[in-house]
PDB file of C-alpha atoms and ligand atoms in Angstrom:
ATOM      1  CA  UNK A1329     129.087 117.348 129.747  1.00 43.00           C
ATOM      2  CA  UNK A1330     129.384 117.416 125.823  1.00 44.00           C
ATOM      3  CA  UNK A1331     129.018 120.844 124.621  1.00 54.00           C
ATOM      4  CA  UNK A1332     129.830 121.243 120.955  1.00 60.00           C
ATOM      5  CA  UNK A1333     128.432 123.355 118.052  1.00 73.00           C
ATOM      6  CA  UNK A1334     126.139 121.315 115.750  1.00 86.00           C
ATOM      7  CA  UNK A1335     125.403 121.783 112.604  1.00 90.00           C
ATOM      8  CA  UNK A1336     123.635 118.337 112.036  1.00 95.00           C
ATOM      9  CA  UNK A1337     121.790 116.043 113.957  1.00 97.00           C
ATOM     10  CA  UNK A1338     121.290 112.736 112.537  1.00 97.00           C
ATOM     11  CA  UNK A1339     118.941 110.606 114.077  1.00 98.00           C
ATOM     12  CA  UNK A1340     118.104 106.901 113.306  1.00 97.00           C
ATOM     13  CA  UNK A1341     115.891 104.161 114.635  1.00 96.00           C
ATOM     14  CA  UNK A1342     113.080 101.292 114.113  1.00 93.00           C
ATOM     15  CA  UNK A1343     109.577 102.782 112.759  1.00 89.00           C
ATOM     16  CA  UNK A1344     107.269 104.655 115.418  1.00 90.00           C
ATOM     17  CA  UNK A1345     110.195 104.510 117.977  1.00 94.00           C
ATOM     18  CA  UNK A1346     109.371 108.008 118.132  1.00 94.00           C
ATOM     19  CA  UNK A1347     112.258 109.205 116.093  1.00 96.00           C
ATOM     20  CA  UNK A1348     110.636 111.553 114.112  1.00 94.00           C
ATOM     21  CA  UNK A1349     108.849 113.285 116.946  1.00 95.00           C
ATOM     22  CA  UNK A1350     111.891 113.932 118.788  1.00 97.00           C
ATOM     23  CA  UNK A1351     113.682 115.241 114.891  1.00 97.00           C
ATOM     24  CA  UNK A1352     110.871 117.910 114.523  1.00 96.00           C
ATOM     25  CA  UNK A1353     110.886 119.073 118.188  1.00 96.00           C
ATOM     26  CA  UNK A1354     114.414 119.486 118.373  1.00 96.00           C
ATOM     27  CA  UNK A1355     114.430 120.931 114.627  1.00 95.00           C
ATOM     28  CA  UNK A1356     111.628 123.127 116.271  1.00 93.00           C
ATOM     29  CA  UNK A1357     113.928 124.202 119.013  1.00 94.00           C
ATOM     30  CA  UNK A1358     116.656 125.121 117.152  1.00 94.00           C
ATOM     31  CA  UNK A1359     115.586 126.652 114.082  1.00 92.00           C
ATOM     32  CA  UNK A1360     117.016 124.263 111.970  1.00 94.00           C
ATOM     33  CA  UNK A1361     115.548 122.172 109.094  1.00 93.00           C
ATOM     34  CA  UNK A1362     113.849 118.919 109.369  1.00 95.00           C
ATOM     35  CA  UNK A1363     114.225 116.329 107.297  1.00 96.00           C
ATOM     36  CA  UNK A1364     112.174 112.823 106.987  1.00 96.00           C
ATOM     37  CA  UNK A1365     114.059 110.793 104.825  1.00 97.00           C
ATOM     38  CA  UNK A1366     111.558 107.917 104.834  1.00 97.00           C
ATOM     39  CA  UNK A1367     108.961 110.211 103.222  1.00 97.00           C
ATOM     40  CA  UNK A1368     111.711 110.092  99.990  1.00 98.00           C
ATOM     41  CA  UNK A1369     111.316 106.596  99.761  1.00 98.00           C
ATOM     42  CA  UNK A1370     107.499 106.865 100.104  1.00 98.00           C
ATOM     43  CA  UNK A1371     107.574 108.887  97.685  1.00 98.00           C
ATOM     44  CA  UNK A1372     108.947 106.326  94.868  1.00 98.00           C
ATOM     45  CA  UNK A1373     107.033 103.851  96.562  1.00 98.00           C
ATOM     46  CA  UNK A1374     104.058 106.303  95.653  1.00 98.00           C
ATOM     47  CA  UNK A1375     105.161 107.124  92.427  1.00 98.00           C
ATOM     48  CA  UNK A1376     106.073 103.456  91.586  1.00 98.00           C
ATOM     49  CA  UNK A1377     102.215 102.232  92.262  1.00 98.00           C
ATOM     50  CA  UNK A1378     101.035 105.314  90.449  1.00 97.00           C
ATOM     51  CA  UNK A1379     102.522 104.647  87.093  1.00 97.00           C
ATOM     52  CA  UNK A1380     101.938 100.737  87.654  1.00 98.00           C
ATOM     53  CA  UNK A1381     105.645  99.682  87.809  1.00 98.00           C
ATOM     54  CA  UNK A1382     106.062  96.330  89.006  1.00 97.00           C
ATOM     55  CA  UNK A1383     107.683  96.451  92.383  1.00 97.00           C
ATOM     56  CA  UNK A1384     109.905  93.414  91.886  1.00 97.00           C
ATOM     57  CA  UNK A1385     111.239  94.703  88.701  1.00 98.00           C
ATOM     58  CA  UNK A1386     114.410  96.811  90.642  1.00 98.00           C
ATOM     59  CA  UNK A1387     115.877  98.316  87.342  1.00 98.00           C
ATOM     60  CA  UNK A1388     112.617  99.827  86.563  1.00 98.00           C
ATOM     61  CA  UNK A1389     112.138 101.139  89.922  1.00 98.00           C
ATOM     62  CA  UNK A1390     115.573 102.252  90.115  1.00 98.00           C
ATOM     63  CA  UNK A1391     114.883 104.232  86.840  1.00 98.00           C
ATOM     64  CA  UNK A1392     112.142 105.364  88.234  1.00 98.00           C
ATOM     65  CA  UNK A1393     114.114 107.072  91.381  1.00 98.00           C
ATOM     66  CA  UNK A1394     116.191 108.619  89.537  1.00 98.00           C
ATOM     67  CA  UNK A1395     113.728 110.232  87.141  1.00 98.00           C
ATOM     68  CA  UNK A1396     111.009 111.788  89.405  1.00 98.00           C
ATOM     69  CA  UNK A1397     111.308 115.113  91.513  1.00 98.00           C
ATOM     70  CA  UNK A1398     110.641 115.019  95.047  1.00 97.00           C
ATOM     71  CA  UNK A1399     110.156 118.399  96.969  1.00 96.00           C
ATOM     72  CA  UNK A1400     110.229 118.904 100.352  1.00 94.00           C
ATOM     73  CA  UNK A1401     108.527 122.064 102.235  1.00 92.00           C
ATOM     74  CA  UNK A1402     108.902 122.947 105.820  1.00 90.00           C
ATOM     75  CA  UNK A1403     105.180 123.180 107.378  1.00 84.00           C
ATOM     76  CA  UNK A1404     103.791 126.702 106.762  1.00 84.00           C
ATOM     77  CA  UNK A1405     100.141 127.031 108.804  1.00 84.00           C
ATOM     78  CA  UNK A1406      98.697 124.121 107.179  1.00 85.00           C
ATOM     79  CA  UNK A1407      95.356 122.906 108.977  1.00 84.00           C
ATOM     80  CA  UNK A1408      95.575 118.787 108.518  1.00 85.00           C
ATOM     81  CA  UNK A1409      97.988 117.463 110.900  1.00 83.00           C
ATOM     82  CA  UNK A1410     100.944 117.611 108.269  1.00 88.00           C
ATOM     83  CA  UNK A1411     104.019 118.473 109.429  1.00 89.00           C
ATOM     84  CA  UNK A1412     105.738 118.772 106.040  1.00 92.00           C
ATOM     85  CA  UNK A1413     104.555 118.817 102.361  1.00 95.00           C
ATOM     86  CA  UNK A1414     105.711 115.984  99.668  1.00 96.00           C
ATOM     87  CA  UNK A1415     105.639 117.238  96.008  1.00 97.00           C
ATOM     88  CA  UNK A1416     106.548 114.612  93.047  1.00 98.00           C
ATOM     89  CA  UNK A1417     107.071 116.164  89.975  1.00 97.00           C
ATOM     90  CA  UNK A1418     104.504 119.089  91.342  1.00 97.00           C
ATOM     91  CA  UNK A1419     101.743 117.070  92.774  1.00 97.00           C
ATOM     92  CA  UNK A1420     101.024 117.560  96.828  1.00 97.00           C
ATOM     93  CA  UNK A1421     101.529 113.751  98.077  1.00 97.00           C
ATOM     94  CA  UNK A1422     101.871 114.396 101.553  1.00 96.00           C
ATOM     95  CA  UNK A1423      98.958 112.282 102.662  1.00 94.00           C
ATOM     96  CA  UNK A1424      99.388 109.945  99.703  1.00 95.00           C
ATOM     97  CA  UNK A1425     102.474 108.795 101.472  1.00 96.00           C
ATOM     98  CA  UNK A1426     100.529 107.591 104.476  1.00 89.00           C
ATOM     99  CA  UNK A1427      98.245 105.101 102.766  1.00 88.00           C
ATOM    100  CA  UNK A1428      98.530 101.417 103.697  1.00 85.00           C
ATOM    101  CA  UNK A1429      99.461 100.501 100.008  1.00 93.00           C
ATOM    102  CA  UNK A1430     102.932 102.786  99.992  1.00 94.00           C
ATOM    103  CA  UNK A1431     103.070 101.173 103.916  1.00 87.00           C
ATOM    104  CA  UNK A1432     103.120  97.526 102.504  1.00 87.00           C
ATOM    105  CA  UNK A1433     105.586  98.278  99.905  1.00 93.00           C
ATOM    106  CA  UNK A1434     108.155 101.221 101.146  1.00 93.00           C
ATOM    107  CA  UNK A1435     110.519  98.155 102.909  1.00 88.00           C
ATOM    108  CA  UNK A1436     110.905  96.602  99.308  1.00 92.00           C
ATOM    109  CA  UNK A1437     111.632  99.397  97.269  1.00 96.00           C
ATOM    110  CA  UNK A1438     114.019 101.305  99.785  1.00 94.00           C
ATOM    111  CA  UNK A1439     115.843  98.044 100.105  1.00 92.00           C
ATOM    112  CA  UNK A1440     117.114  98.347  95.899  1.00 96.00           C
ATOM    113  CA  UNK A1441     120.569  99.607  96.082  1.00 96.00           C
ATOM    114  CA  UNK A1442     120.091 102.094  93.391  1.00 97.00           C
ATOM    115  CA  UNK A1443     117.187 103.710  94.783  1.00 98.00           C
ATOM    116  CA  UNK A1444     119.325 104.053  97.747  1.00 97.00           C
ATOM    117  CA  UNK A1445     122.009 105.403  96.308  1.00 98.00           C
ATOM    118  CA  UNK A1446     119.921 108.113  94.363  1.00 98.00           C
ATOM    119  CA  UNK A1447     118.135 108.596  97.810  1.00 98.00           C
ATOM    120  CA  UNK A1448     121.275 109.431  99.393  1.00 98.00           C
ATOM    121  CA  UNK A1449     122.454 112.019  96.845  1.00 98.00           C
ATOM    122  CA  UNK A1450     119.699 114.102  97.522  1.00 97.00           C
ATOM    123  CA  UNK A1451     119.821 113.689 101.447  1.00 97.00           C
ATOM    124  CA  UNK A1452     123.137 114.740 101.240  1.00 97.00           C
ATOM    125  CA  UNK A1453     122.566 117.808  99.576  1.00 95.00           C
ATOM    126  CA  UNK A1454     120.490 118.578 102.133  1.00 92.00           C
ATOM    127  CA  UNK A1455     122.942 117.521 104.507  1.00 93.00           C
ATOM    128  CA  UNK A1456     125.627 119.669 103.480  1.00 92.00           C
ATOM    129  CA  UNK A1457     123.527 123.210 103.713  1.00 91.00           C
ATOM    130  CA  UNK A1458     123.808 122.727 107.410  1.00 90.00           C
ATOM    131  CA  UNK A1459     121.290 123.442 110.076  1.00 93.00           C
ATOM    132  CA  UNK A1460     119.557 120.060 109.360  1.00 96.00           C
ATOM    133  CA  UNK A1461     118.093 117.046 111.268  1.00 97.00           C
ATOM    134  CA  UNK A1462     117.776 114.912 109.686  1.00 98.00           C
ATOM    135  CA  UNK A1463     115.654 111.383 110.490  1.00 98.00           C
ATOM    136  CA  UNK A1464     115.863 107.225 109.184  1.00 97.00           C
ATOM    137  CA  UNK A1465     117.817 104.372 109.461  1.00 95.00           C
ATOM    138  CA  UNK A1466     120.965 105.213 107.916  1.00 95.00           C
ATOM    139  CA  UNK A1467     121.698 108.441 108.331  1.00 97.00           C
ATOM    140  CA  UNK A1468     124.746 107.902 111.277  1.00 97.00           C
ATOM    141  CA  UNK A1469     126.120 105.329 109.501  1.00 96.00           C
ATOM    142  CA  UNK A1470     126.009 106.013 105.581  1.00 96.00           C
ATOM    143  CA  UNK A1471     124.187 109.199 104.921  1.00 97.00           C
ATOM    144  CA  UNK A1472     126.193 111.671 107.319  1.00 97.00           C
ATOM    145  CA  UNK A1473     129.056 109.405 108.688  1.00 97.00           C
ATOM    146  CA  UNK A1474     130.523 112.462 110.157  1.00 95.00           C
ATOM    147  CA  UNK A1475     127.568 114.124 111.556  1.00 96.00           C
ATOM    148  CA  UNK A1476     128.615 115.833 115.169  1.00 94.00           C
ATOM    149  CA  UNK A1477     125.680 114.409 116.738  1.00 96.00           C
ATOM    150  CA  UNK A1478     123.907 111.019 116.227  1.00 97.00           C
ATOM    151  CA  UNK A1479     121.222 109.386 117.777  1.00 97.00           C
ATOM    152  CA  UNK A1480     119.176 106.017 117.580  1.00 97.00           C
ATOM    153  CA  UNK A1481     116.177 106.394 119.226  1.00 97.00           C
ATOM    154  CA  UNK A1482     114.315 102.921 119.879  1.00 96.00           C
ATOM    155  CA  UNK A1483     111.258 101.467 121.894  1.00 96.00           C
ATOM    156  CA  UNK A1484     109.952  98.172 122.569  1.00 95.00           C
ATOM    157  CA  UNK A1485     108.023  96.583 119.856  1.00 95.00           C
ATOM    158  CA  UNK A1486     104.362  96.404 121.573  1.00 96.00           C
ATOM    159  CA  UNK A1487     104.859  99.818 122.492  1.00 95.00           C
ATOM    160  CA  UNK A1488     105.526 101.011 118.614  1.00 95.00           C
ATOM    161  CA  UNK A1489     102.819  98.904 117.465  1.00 95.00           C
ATOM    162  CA  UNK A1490     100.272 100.638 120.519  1.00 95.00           C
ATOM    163  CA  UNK A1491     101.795 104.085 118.973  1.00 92.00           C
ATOM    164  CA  UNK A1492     100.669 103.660 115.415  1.00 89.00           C
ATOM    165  CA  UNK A1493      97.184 101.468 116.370  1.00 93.00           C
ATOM    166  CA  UNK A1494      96.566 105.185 118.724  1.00 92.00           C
ATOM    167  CA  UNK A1495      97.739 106.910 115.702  1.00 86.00           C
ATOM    168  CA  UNK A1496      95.996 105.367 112.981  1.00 83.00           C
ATOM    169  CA  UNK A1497      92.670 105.571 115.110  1.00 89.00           C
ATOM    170  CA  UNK A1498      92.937 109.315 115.839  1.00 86.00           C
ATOM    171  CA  UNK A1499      93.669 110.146 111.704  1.00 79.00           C
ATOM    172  CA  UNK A1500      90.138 108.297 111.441  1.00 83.00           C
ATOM    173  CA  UNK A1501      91.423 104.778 110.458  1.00 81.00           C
ATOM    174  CA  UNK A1502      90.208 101.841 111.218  1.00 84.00           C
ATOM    175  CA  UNK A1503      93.415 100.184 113.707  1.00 85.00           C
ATOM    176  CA  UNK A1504      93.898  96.592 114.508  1.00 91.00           C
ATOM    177  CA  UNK A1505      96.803  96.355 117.185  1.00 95.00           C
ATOM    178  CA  UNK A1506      97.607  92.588 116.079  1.00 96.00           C
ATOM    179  CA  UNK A1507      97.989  93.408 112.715  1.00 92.00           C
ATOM    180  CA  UNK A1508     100.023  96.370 113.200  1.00 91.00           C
ATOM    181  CA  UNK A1509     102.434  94.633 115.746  1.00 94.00           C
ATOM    182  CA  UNK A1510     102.656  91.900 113.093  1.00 93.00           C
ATOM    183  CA  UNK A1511     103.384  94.799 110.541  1.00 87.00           C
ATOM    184  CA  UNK A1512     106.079  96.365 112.821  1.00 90.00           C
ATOM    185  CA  UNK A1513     108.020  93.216 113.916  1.00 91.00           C
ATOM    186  CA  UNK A1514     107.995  92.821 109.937  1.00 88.00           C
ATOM    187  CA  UNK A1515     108.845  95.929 108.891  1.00 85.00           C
ATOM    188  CA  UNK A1516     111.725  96.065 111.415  1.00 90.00           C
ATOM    189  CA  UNK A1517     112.747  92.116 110.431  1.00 89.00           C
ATOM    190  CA  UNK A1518     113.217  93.873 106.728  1.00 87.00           C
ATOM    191  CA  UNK A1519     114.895  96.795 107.346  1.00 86.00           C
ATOM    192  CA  UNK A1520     117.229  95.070 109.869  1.00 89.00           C
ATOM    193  CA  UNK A1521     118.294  92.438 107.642  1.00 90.00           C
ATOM    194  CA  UNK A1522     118.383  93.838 104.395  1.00 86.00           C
ATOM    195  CA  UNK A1523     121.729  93.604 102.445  1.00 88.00           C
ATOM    196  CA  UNK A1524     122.303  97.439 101.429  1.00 89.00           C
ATOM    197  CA  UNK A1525     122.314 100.194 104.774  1.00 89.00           C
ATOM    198  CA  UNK A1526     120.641  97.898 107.289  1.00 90.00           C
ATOM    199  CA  UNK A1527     119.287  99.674 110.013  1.00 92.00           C
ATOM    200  CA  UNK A1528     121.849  99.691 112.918  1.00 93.00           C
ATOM    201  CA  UNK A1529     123.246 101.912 115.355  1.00 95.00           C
ATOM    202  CA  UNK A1530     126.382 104.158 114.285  1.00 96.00           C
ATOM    203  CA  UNK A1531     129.579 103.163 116.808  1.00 96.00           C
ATOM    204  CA  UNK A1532     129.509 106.457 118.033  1.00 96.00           C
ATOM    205  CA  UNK A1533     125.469 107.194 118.204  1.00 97.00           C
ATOM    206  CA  UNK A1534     123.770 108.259 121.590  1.00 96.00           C
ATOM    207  CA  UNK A1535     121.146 104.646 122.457  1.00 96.00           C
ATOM    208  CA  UNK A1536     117.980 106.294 123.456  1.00 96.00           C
ATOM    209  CA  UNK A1537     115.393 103.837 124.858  1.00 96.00           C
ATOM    210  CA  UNK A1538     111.795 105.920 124.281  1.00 95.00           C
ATOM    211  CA  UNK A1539     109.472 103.332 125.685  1.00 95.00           C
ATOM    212  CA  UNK A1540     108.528 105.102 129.034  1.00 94.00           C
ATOM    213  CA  UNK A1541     110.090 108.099 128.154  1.00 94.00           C
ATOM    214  CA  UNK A1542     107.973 111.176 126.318  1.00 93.00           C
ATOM    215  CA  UNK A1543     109.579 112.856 123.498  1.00 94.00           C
ATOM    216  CA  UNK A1544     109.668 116.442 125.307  1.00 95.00           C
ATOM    217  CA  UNK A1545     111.907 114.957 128.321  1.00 96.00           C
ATOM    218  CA  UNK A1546     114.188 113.543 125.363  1.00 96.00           C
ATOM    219  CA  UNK A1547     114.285 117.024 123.517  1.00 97.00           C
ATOM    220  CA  UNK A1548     115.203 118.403 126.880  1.00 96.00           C
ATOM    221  CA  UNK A1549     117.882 115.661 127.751  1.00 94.00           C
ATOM    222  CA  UNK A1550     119.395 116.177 124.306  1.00 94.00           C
ATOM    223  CA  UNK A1551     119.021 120.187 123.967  1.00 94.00           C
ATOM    224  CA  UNK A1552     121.063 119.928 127.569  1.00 91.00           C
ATOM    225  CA  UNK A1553     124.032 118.213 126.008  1.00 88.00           C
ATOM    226  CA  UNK A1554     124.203 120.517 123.076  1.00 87.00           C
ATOM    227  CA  UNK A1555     123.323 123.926 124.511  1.00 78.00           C
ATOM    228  CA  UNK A1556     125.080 126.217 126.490  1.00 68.00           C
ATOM    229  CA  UNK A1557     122.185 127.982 129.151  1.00 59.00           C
ATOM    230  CA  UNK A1558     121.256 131.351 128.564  1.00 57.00           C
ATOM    231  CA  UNK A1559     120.859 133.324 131.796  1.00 55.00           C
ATOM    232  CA  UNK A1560     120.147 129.360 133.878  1.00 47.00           C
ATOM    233  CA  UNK A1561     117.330 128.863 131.155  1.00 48.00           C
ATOM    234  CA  UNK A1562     116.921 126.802 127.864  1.00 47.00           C
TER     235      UNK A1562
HETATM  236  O1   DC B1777     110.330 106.008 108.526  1.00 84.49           O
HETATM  237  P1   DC B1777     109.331 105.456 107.511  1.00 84.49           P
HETATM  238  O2   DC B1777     108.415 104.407 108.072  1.00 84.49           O
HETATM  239  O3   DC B1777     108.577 106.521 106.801  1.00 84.49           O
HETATM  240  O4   DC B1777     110.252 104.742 106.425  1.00 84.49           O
HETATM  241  C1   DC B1777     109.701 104.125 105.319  1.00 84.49           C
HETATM  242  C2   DC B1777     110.619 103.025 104.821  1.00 84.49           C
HETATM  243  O5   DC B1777     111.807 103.578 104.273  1.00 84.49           O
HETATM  244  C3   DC B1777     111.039 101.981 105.856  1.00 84.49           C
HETATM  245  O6   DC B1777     110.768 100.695 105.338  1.00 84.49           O
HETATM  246  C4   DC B1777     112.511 102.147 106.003  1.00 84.49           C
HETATM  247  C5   DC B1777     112.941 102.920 104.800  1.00 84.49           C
HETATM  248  N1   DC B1777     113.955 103.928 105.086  1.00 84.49           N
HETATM  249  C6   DC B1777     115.248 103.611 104.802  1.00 84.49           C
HETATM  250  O7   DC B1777     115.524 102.508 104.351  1.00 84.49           O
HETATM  251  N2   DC B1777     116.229 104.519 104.995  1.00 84.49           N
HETATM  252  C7   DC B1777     115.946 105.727 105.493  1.00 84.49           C
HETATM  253  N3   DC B1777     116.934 106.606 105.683  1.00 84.49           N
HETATM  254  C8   DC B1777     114.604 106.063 105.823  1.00 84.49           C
HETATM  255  C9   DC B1777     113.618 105.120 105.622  1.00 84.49           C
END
């Protein structure tokens, strides 16, 4: 059994594979910081549409990247559902982030190499405090190439798109499961094929196939490898 001390865990995979999930319950677990880097490129996605950039024009949006602040708070006793809190440039975005306009758009604007690269920057600072995990597509194989631990956590496509359609329905949305597979199998078409950081397993990443397996029994499974027992318990 691998036993090693980890300061990082970097954990990758397709949208609603159930990534982020396992990232927060394992951040949970061990005290350590969690980190959604999609919500970054939501948030110039958000900011983008809110100052009326044109999303095909890449310098602009690139400029744009670079210019805004993003903040990112750990969840402290909120009472909506959110499990972090998004500031750009001191405005509370959180649930901005969510909306199906940033959703239709994110896959463009994180595919601009210079938004990526700023992107990357600040992950890494984050990164190099320690103590992190942190969730995407890249993060095993660009972000934190040397991370101790990586992951890429994937399910099958109808059961992502049944995931978000339950999702969507329970935050009061209306949810079409057609549309959303369609919106998945795009989404994932996109990020997969995209020129800069496409999403892909590291070489030396842990496959971990979510579709009939809950997040908690991952945690565990993963918690096992890392963790020595204390007194025969977790
Ligand atoms: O995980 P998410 O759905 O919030 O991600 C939003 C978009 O950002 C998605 O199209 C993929 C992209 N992304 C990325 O390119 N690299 C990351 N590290 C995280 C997300």
């Amino acid at each position: 059994m691998v036993k090693k001390h980890i300061s990082l865990i970097a954990i990758d995979g397709p949208a609603a594979s159930g990534k982020s999930t396992v990232g927060r319950l394992l951040a949970e677990k061990l005290h350590f910081l969690y980190l959604d880097t999609g919500c970054m490129y939501r948030a110039v996605t958000w900011a983008a549409l809110q100052h009326k950039i044109d999303l095909g024009d890449e310098t602009a949006v690139t400029h744009l990247a670079r210019d805004i602040q993003i903040e990112i708070f750990p969840e402290n006793g909120e009472a909506d559902g959110r499990h972090y809190t998004v500031h750009v440039d001191g405005q509370d975005i959180t649930w901005a982030l969510r909306t199906p306009a940033v959703d239709a758009n994110v896959s463009q604007v994180s595919s601009y190499l210079g938004v990526r690269q700023e992107m990357v920057k600040r992950q890494r600072a984050f990164g190099e405090r320690g103590a992190v995990v942190m969730v995407g597509r890249d993060i095993g194989t660009v972000v934190m190439p040397d991370a101790p631990l990586k992951l890429y956590i994937t399910a099958s496509a109808e059961e992502r798109a049944r995931r978000r359609t339950r999702d969507r329905s329970d935050q009061g949305h209306t949810a079409d499961y057609d549309r959303i597979l369609a919106d998945v199998l795009r989404r994932d078409d996109i990020d997969s094929n995209r020129e800069h950081s496409p999403l892909r397993p590291a070489a030396d990443a842990i496959l971990i196939d979510s579709t009939e397996q809950p997040p908690t029994m991952i945690v565990n499974a993963i918690l096992d490898m890392i963790q020595e027992p204390v007194n025969g318990n977790r």
